[in-house]
PDB file of N, CA and C in Angstrom:
ATOM      1  N   MET A1191     141.889  85.483-297.983  1.00 87.00           N
ATOM      2  CA  MET A1191     142.719  86.323-299.089  1.00 87.00           C
ATOM      3  C   MET A1191     143.360  85.354-299.825  1.00 87.00           C
ATOM      4  N   GLN A1192     142.716  84.971-300.917  1.00 88.00           N
ATOM      5  CA  GLN A1192     143.268  83.973-302.073  1.00 88.00           C
ATOM      6  C   GLN A1192     144.520  84.445-302.758  1.00 88.00           C
ATOM      7  N   ILE A1193     144.329  86.191-302.555  1.00 91.00           N
ATOM      8  CA  ILE A1193     145.619  86.615-303.315  1.00 91.00           C
ATOM      9  C   ILE A1193     147.277  86.160-302.473  1.00 91.00           C
ATOM     10  N   VAL A1194     146.916  86.197-301.352  1.00 95.00           N
ATOM     11  CA  VAL A1194     148.237  85.470-300.679  1.00 95.00           C
ATOM     12  C   VAL A1194     148.371  84.146-300.875  1.00 95.00           C
ATOM     13  N   GLY A1195     147.233  83.313-300.470  1.00 92.00           N
ATOM     14  CA  GLY A1195     147.443  81.669-300.385  1.00 92.00           C
ATOM     15  C   GLY A1195     146.219  81.011-300.371  1.00 92.00           C
ATOM     16  N   ALA A1196     146.190  79.935-300.499  1.00 91.00           N
ATOM     17  CA  ALA A1196     145.167  79.029-300.033  1.00 91.00           C
ATOM     18  C   ALA A1196     144.797  78.987-298.738  1.00 91.00           C
ATOM     19  N   GLY A1197     143.728  79.046-298.058  1.00 92.00           N
ATOM     20  CA  GLY A1197     143.287  79.225-296.610  1.00 92.00           C
ATOM     21  C   GLY A1197     143.671  80.280-295.696  1.00 92.00           C
ATOM     22  N   VAL A1198     143.922  81.343-296.446  1.00 96.00           N
ATOM     23  CA  VAL A1198     144.691  82.680-295.832  1.00 96.00           C
ATOM     24  C   VAL A1198     143.643  83.439-295.551  1.00 96.00           C
ATOM     25  N   ARG A1199     143.359  83.953-294.207  1.00 96.00           N
ATOM     26  CA  ARG A1199     142.177  84.537-294.004  1.00 96.00           C
ATOM     27  C   ARG A1199     142.366  86.167-293.499  1.00 96.00           C
ATOM     28  N   GLU A1200     141.475  87.319-293.388  1.00 96.00           N
ATOM     29  CA  GLU A1200     141.914  88.444-292.870  1.00 96.00           C
ATOM     30  C   GLU A1200     141.068  88.780-291.841  1.00 96.00           C
ATOM     31  N   LEU A1201     141.489  89.272-290.579  1.00 96.00           N
ATOM     32  CA  LEU A1201     140.578  89.647-289.480  1.00 96.00           C
ATOM     33  C   LEU A1201     140.747  91.393-289.723  1.00 96.00           C
ATOM     34  N   ARG A1202     139.539  91.781-289.706  1.00 95.00           N
ATOM     35  CA  ARG A1202     139.668  93.465-289.968  1.00 95.00           C
ATOM     36  C   ARG A1202     138.880  93.849-288.801  1.00 95.00           C
ATOM     37  N   ILE A1203     139.407  94.812-288.213  1.00 95.00           N
ATOM     38  CA  ILE A1203     139.147  95.518-286.768  1.00 95.00           C
ATOM     39  C   ILE A1203     139.513  96.988-287.327  1.00 95.00           C
ATOM     40  N   ARG A1204     138.202  97.290-286.550  1.00 94.00           N
ATOM     41  CA  ARG A1204     137.874  99.308-286.587  1.00 94.00           C
ATOM     42  C   ARG A1204     137.617  99.521-285.443  1.00 94.00           C
ATOM     43  N   GLU A1205     138.373 100.877-284.767  1.00 93.00           N
ATOM     44  CA  GLU A1205     138.220 101.333-283.643  1.00 93.00           C
ATOM     45  C   GLU A1205     138.388 102.664-283.733  1.00 93.00           C
ATOM     46  N   ARG A1206     138.203 103.344-282.621  1.00 94.00           N
ATOM     47  CA  ARG A1206     138.263 104.897-282.761  1.00 94.00           C
ATOM     48  C   ARG A1206     139.622 105.329-283.219  1.00 94.00           C
ATOM     49  N   SER A1207     140.736 104.324-282.481  1.00 92.00           N
ATOM     50  CA  SER A1207     142.049 104.693-283.099  1.00 92.00           C
ATOM     51  C   SER A1207     142.696 104.325-284.494  1.00 92.00           C
ATOM     52  N   GLY A1208     141.688 103.626-285.246  1.00 93.00           N
ATOM     53  CA  GLY A1208     142.221 103.408-286.536  1.00 93.00           C
ATOM     54  C   GLY A1208     141.532 101.907-286.943  1.00 93.00           C
ATOM     55  N   ALA A1209     141.914 101.710-288.184  1.00 95.00           N
ATOM     56  CA  ALA A1209     141.443 100.459-288.815  1.00 95.00           C
ATOM     57  C   ALA A1209     143.093  99.709-288.606  1.00 95.00           C
ATOM     58  N   PHE A1210     142.682  98.157-288.340  1.00 97.00           N
ATOM     59  CA  PHE A1210     143.841  97.290-288.444  1.00 97.00           C
ATOM     60  C   PHE A1210     143.591  96.053-289.095  1.00 97.00           C
ATOM     61  N   ARG A1211     144.601  95.284-289.325  1.00 97.00           N
ATOM     62  CA  ARG A1211     144.390  93.734-290.392  1.00 97.00           C
ATOM     63  C   ARG A1211     145.399  93.188-289.625  1.00 97.00           C
ATOM     64  N   VAL A1212     144.666  91.719-289.715  1.00 97.00           N
ATOM     65  CA  VAL A1212     145.589  90.776-289.386  1.00 97.00           C
ATOM     66  C   VAL A1212     145.246  89.681-290.455  1.00 97.00           C
ATOM     67  N   ILE A1213     146.380  89.418-291.244  1.00 97.00           N
ATOM     68  CA  ILE A1213     146.351  88.157-292.008  1.00 97.00           C
ATOM     69  C   ILE A1213     147.305  86.741-291.638  1.00 97.00           C
ATOM     70  N   TYR A1214     146.299  85.885-291.456  1.00 97.00           N
ATOM     71  CA  TYR A1214     146.603  84.963-290.883  1.00 97.00           C
ATOM     72  C   TYR A1214     146.234  83.744-291.569  1.00 97.00           C
ATOM     73  N   LEU A1215     146.647  82.537-291.190  1.00 95.00           N
ATOM     74  CA  LEU A1215     146.504  80.835-291.855  1.00 95.00           C
ATOM     75  C   LEU A1215     146.159  80.207-290.614  1.00 95.00           C
ATOM     76  N   ALA A1216     144.958  79.739-290.577  1.00 92.00           N
ATOM     77  CA  ALA A1216     144.510  78.492-289.776  1.00 92.00           C
ATOM     78  C   ALA A1216     144.101  77.286-290.055  1.00 92.00           C
ATOM     79  N   THR A1217     144.728  76.927-291.325  1.00 90.00           N
ATOM     80  CA  THR A1217     144.101  75.681-291.779  1.00 90.00           C
ATOM     81  C   THR A1217     145.516  74.530-291.281  1.00 90.00           C
ATOM     82  N   LEU A1218     146.342  74.763-290.534  1.00 87.00           N
ATOM     83  CA  LEU A1218     147.390  74.107-290.129  1.00 87.00           C
ATOM     84  C   LEU A1218     146.586  72.937-288.832  1.00 87.00           C
ATOM     85  N   PRO A1219     147.117  71.582-288.836  1.00 87.00           N
ATOM     86  CA  PRO A1219     146.176  70.804-287.716  1.00 87.00           C
ATOM     87  C   PRO A1219     146.738  71.254-286.608  1.00 87.00           C
ATOM     88  N   ASP A1220     147.897  72.087-286.280  1.00 89.00           N
ATOM     89  CA  ASP A1220     148.470  72.228-285.021  1.00 89.00           C
ATOM     90  C   ASP A1220     148.645  73.829-284.579  1.00 89.00           C
ATOM     91  N   ARG A1221     148.201  74.605-285.335  1.00 91.00           N
ATOM     92  CA  ARG A1221     148.714  75.728-285.025  1.00 91.00           C
ATOM     93  C   ARG A1221     147.946  76.931-285.692  1.00 91.00           C
ATOM     94  N   ILE A1222     147.879  78.412-285.507  1.00 95.00           N
ATOM     95  CA  ILE A1222     147.677  79.269-286.233  1.00 95.00           C
ATOM     96  C   ILE A1222     148.646  80.234-286.682  1.00 95.00           C
ATOM     97  N   VAL A1223     149.090  80.613-287.759  1.00 95.00           N
ATOM     98  CA  VAL A1223     150.285  81.624-288.145  1.00 95.00           C
ATOM     99  C   VAL A1223     149.634  82.978-288.553  1.00 95.00           C
ATOM    100  N   VAL A1224     150.286  83.826-287.844  1.00 97.00           N
ATOM    101  CA  VAL A1224     149.870  85.167-288.164  1.00 97.00           C
ATOM    102  C   VAL A1224     150.856  85.559-289.378  1.00 97.00           C
ATOM    103  N   LEU A1225     150.628  85.937-290.438  1.00 97.00           N
ATOM    104  CA  LEU A1225     151.508  86.305-291.575  1.00 97.00           C
ATOM    105  C   LEU A1225     152.069  87.524-291.511  1.00 97.00           C
ATOM    106  N   HIS A1226     150.949  88.611-290.924  1.00 97.00           N
ATOM    107  CA  HIS A1226     151.211  89.975-291.092  1.00 97.00           C
ATOM    108  C   HIS A1226     150.275  90.567-290.112  1.00 97.00           C
ATOM    109  N   ALA A1227     150.363  91.724-289.428  1.00 97.00           N
ATOM    110  CA  ALA A1227     149.321  92.372-288.502  1.00 97.00           C
ATOM    111  C   ALA A1227     150.073  93.892-289.084  1.00 97.00           C
ATOM    112  N   PHE A1228     148.855  94.808-289.231  1.00 97.00           N
ATOM    113  CA  PHE A1228     149.338  96.265-289.626  1.00 97.00           C
ATOM    114  C   PHE A1228     148.058  97.121-289.389  1.00 97.00           C
ATOM    115  N   ALA A1229     148.315  98.428-289.307  1.00 96.00           N
ATOM    116  CA  ALA A1229     147.589  99.481-289.292  1.00 96.00           C
ATOM    117  C   ALA A1229     147.236 100.011-290.449  1.00 96.00           C
ATOM    118  N   LYS A1230     145.902 100.203-290.632  1.00 92.00           N
ATOM    119  CA  LYS A1230     145.572 100.663-292.320  1.00 92.00           C
ATOM    120  C   LYS A1230     145.438 101.904-292.214  1.00 92.00           C
ATOM    121  N   LYS A1231     146.294 102.632-293.311  1.00 87.00           N
ATOM    122  CA  LYS A1231     146.379 104.087-293.512  1.00 87.00           C
ATOM    123  C   LYS A1231     145.611 104.700-294.661  1.00 87.00           C
ATOM    124  N   THR A1232     145.264 103.729-295.558  1.00 87.00           N
ATOM    125  CA  THR A1232     144.404 103.891-296.769  1.00 87.00           C
ATOM    126  C   THR A1232     143.282 102.977-296.878  1.00 87.00           C
ATOM    127  N   GLY A1233     142.359 103.202-297.752  1.00 85.00           N
ATOM    128  CA  GLY A1233     141.384 102.142-298.045  1.00 85.00           C
ATOM    129  C   GLY A1233     141.621 101.000-298.793  1.00 85.00           C
ATOM    130  N   LYS A1234     142.483 100.898-299.490  1.00 89.00           N
ATOM    131  CA  LYS A1234     143.158  99.651-300.019  1.00 89.00           C
ATOM    132  C   LYS A1234     144.361  99.116-299.403  1.00 89.00           C
ATOM    133  N   THR A1235     144.405  97.851-299.443  1.00 90.00           N
ATOM    134  CA  THR A1235     145.561  97.239-298.934  1.00 90.00           C
ATOM    135  C   THR A1235     146.987  97.472-299.542  1.00 90.00           C
ATOM    136  N   ALA A1236     147.872  98.126-298.896  1.00 91.00           N
ATOM    137  CA  ALA A1236     149.060  98.249-300.286  1.00 91.00           C
ATOM    138  C   ALA A1236     149.634  96.823-300.167  1.00 91.00           C
ATOM    139  N   LYS A1237     150.115  96.976-301.513  1.00 93.00           N
ATOM    140  CA  LYS A1237     150.834  96.071-302.205  1.00 93.00           C
ATOM    141  C   LYS A1237     152.115  95.448-301.510  1.00 93.00           C
ATOM    142  N   GLN A1238     152.832  96.073-300.549  1.00 95.00           N
ATOM    143  CA  GLN A1238     153.690  95.769-299.648  1.00 95.00           C
ATOM    144  C   GLN A1238     153.399  94.843-298.640  1.00 95.00           C
ATOM    145  N   ASP A1239     152.157  95.090-298.126  1.00 95.00           N
ATOM    146  CA  ASP A1239     151.493  94.333-297.067  1.00 95.00           C
ATOM    147  C   ASP A1239     151.153  93.000-297.575  1.00 95.00           C
ATOM    148  N   ILE A1240     150.824  93.098-298.574  1.00 95.00           N
ATOM    149  CA  ILE A1240     150.062  91.862-299.376  1.00 95.00           C
ATOM    150  C   ILE A1240     151.613  90.995-299.619  1.00 95.00           C
ATOM    151  N   ALA A1241     152.547  91.625-300.224  1.00 96.00           N
ATOM    152  CA  ALA A1241     153.704  90.679-300.904  1.00 96.00           C
ATOM    153  C   ALA A1241     154.343  90.286-299.583  1.00 96.00           C
ATOM    154  N   LEU A1242     154.339  90.832-298.376  1.00 97.00           N
ATOM    155  CA  LEU A1242     154.885  90.258-297.275  1.00 97.00           C
ATOM    156  C   LEU A1242     154.172  89.151-296.450  1.00 97.00           C
ATOM    157  N   ALA A1243     152.757  89.421-296.443  1.00 97.00           N
ATOM    158  CA  ALA A1243     152.235  88.130-296.334  1.00 97.00           C
ATOM    159  C   ALA A1243     152.379  87.105-297.241  1.00 97.00           C
ATOM    160  N   ALA A1244     152.265  87.405-298.443  1.00 96.00           N
ATOM    161  CA  ALA A1244     152.626  86.102-299.592  1.00 96.00           C
ATOM    162  C   ALA A1244     154.029  85.639-299.179  1.00 96.00           C
ATOM    163  N   ASN A1245     155.058  86.504-299.024  1.00 96.00           N
ATOM    164  CA  ASN A1245     156.187  85.723-298.408  1.00 96.00           C
ATOM    165  C   ASN A1245     156.316  84.923-297.546  1.00 96.00           C
ATOM    166  N   ARG A1246     155.665  85.334-296.355  1.00 96.00           N
ATOM    167  CA  ARG A1246     155.562  84.719-295.270  1.00 96.00           C
ATOM    168  C   ARG A1246     154.937  82.943-295.315  1.00 96.00           C
ATOM    169  N   PHE A1247     153.645  83.568-296.366  1.00 95.00           N
ATOM    170  CA  PHE A1247     152.731  82.403-296.631  1.00 95.00           C
ATOM    171  C   PHE A1247     153.900  80.940-297.171  1.00 95.00           C
ATOM    172  N   ARG A1248     154.817  81.605-298.179  1.00 94.00           N
ATOM    173  CA  ARG A1248     155.280  80.614-298.866  1.00 94.00           C
ATOM    174  C   ARG A1248     156.346  80.068-297.939  1.00 94.00           C
ATOM    175  N   GLU A1249     157.025  80.786-296.907  1.00 94.00           N
ATOM    176  CA  GLU A1249     158.059  80.310-296.179  1.00 94.00           C
ATOM    177  C   GLU A1249     157.435  79.325-295.185  1.00 94.00           C
ATOM    178  N   VAL A1250     155.892  79.516-294.946  1.00 92.00           N
ATOM    179  CA  VAL A1250     155.444  78.346-294.068  1.00 92.00           C
ATOM    180  C   VAL A1250     155.020  76.941-294.749  1.00 92.00           C
ATOM    181  N   GLN A1251     154.635  77.315-295.910  1.00 90.00           N
ATOM    182  CA  GLN A1251     154.632  76.057-296.895  1.00 90.00           C
ATOM    183  C   GLN A1251     155.976  75.299-297.150  1.00 90.00           C
ATOM    184  N   ARG A1252     157.167  76.049-296.936  1.00 88.00           N
ATOM    185  CA  ARG A1252     158.035  75.202-297.333  1.00 88.00           C
ATOM    186  C   ARG A1252     158.995  74.644-296.131  1.00 88.00           C
ATOM    187  N   ILE A1253     158.621  75.276-294.834  1.00 82.00           N
ATOM    188  CA  ILE A1253     158.989  74.475-293.593  1.00 82.00           C
ATOM    189  C   ILE A1253     158.145  73.571-293.197  1.00 82.00           C
ATOM    190  N   ARG A1254     156.683  73.400-293.679  1.00 67.00           N
ATOM    191  CA  ARG A1254     155.770  72.906-293.118  1.00 67.00           C
ATOM    192  C   ARG A1254     156.155  71.357-293.055  1.00 67.00           C
ATOM    193  N   PRO A1255     155.769  70.633-291.772  1.00 63.00           N
ATOM    194  CA  PRO A1255     156.365  69.256-291.670  1.00 63.00           C
ATOM    195  C   PRO A1255     155.198  68.225-292.601  1.00 63.00           C
TER     196      PRO A1255
END
């Protein structure tokens, strides 16, 4: 998900109970950071979900050693 930040990926899960997304960063050498996880309610990812993941990505970049 380049719209969130460099190296950010999206995991898509579909099952009978609905569709789910996990936005995460896995480019750090010692950890994987889950930026946001949510249930999908529409076909397009909501701007609020993208903004939340982007804000968390910036925070991880700021505190990264």
